[in-house]
Amino acid sequence: MSLSTILNIANSGLQTAQTQLRVVSDNVSNVNTPGYVRKIADQVSLTTQGVGSGVEVARVRIATDRFLQAASLSAGAEASRQGVRYELYDRIQSLFGDPGGNTGFFSQIDDIFAAFAVAGEDAVSGPRRQDALFRTQAILDEAGRISGQIQAVREDADGRIQSAIEKANSLLQQIETLNVDIAKATVLNGDASGAQTQQARLVDELSSLMDVQVSQRSVGGVSIRTGAGILLAGAGAATLQYNRAGTVNAETGFNEIWVTEPGGTKRAFADGLKSGEIKGLLELRDVDAPQAAERLAELVTHVVDELNRAHNANSAVPPPTTLTGKNVGQDLTTALTGFTGGTTIAVVNPTTGAITTRVDLVFSGTGVSINGGAVTPMANFLTDVNTALGGAATASFAGGSLSIAATGSNGVAIADSTATPGAKAGRGFSHYFGMNDLISSERPTLYDLGMTATSAHGFTAGETLSFRFTGQSGARIRDIQVAIPAGGTVGDILTALNSTVTGVGRYGSFALDANGEMKFTPLGDPAPRMSVLEDTTIQIPSGVSATELFGLGGGVRASRADGFKVRTDIQQSPSKLALAQLNLAASVGTAALSSGDGRGALTLADAGQRTARFSAAGDSPGGNLSVSRYASELSGEIGGRAQAAKTRQASAQALATEADARQANYEGVNLDEELVLMTTYQQAFNASARLIQAASDMYDTLLGMI
């Protein structure tokens, strides 16, 4: 072996030891740098024609383990998902107040019924009436506030989705830029560890937004895909697009999140998304918050309905000169069809409380008998009733509302028969038409209308409804527009809706239940979610849309919570609160209404314990139970879901912490190990230097011999 060969070998050892010492010094200096991944210099021997010719550093790389990295990324994404869901759902839970306290939303519901019980003890007390009305309006205002704040949380989530999308785009651009730098360094056999460390930090940030799968490229750098296989980086950076909805309410339809892959393919981004902050925000915005809003609206609607049920069974003293009902969303004949039992319309002297004129109605489903006469068609109702009233009062119907006005200063009261009360869909005559409602709303709030497939719907052929179906991940499956058919019955609408060609029949079916409520049953597992994007229908004569009339979609049902208020005339004059009951057995000339009668107040006080039929709302199947029981169950569910979200967040965070710790143990800098390596490479450097010195001495000896 020549002296030059010895010098070359020694020089390679010297250079390699220097490189190793530089790597060690870099590791030691970054021991406390967050996110720093220690470097490793891969050292290999050199051979020339099978003979050893020294040593070199083949590459400087970072100490990564793809399995530990994948576990850390997955756990971090899930922790971000559960963290944001808990954060925002905890805000929703806090809106309802302490479920066990005396000032929370649910305790205030019980306070309403207690206030009416107190009012019944002294039916002529103005302050007690005022207190009951104040508490009633307060809970309605609180329900509206909570409903609005739930939508504000959804709006916040929607805004954060857009911010997360913008951040993801920035991260993908930076990752792809580093891919280029790493690839160049790899080709030139340079040190790409700094860029790789920076890229690893960026990938960690990206994984907090969405679940990602990372693979190493043969040319250097990484390829990144979502859990569903969408290419985000590696052959260029993908671009995510999202336009937020702006102001959000219960019926808002949100835009799709799109991703354009490096190759130009545009795909729905949410499809297949499994974890990450964006996934958590989508779940909160599209599932958790709407379910809470729907449950709240269903509760408040039945609190209102049961109070209205009791109030319609009562009368003020003196009775009002005019009773004007709510908009029932139907023509009068359709609304009357299906009524059975007996009802009395009475004209009452405001001074004596005696009945001056009464009209006894007995319904038979398709017709009505007045004062014991022959059964006549429902189409003749107004004419026949006005004839029977003989000018003492006048009944009219306009804009979907029934009205009865007494002549002069007399008042009007309505009471169902005690033996066979008039009823349709579980509501009495006055209650169904809302003739003496305590609480009003500008839109229909009850959807069990008692309609059948043969009922006239009143919509114009050609008007359209647009539905959107989304998958479990929130990704849009399909938008479908359905036109009102030429036929004029509810059955015709159901046939059009359920068509597998022009309707929604491929995704589910609409049907009327026994109470006339139109319900949608989805197909598949998991079942798609249905929402209404647009509704151009207008019912004649009521002016309401099909969505509002039938309660199509969770949005219109959730929006009910912020539309209730105590009737203005009763708020201004508490004496108009109906706390008395009309005595239909009173003889002519004797009082049928008494100002001291507080029996009606007791029915209002008992309204919370009366069994009502709740519709499915959110993730609740509904059923027959009292308002107080439903409120109690909702209170427990809201608290339970918040606690479950907290538990999931804590578990996911613990798993992420453990995964990060294991990754850090492998990738992080261990000072003891680095000091051992420093000593080893220092000795190797010294040995190579001594070898060079020995070769130099040999050169000197040879030169001296010449």
Short mmCIF file of N, CA and C in Angstrom, two decimals, residues 63 341 556 680 700:
data_model
loop_
_atom_site.label_atom_id
_atom_site.label_comp_id
_atom_site.label_asym_id
_atom_site.label_seq_id
_atom_site.Cartn_x
_atom_site.Cartn_y
_atom_site.Cartn_z
N ALA A 63 -33.51 11.35 12.48
CA ALA A 63 -33.84 10.06 13.11
C ALA A 63 -35.35 9.92 13.22
N GLY A 341 -116.53 14.79 17.54
CA GLY A 341 -116.90 15.27 18.87
C GLY A 341 -117.64 16.60 18.81
N VAL A 556 -85.94 23.98 9.61
CA VAL A 556 -87.18 24.71 9.88
C VAL A 556 -87.74 24.33 11.25
N THR A 680 -16.25 9.29 21.01
CA THR A 680 -15.88 8.30 20.00
C THR A 680 -15.31 8.96 18.76
N ASP A 700 9.08 11.97 5.23
CA ASP A 700 10.32 12.68 5.59
C ASP A 700 11.52 11.72 5.59
#
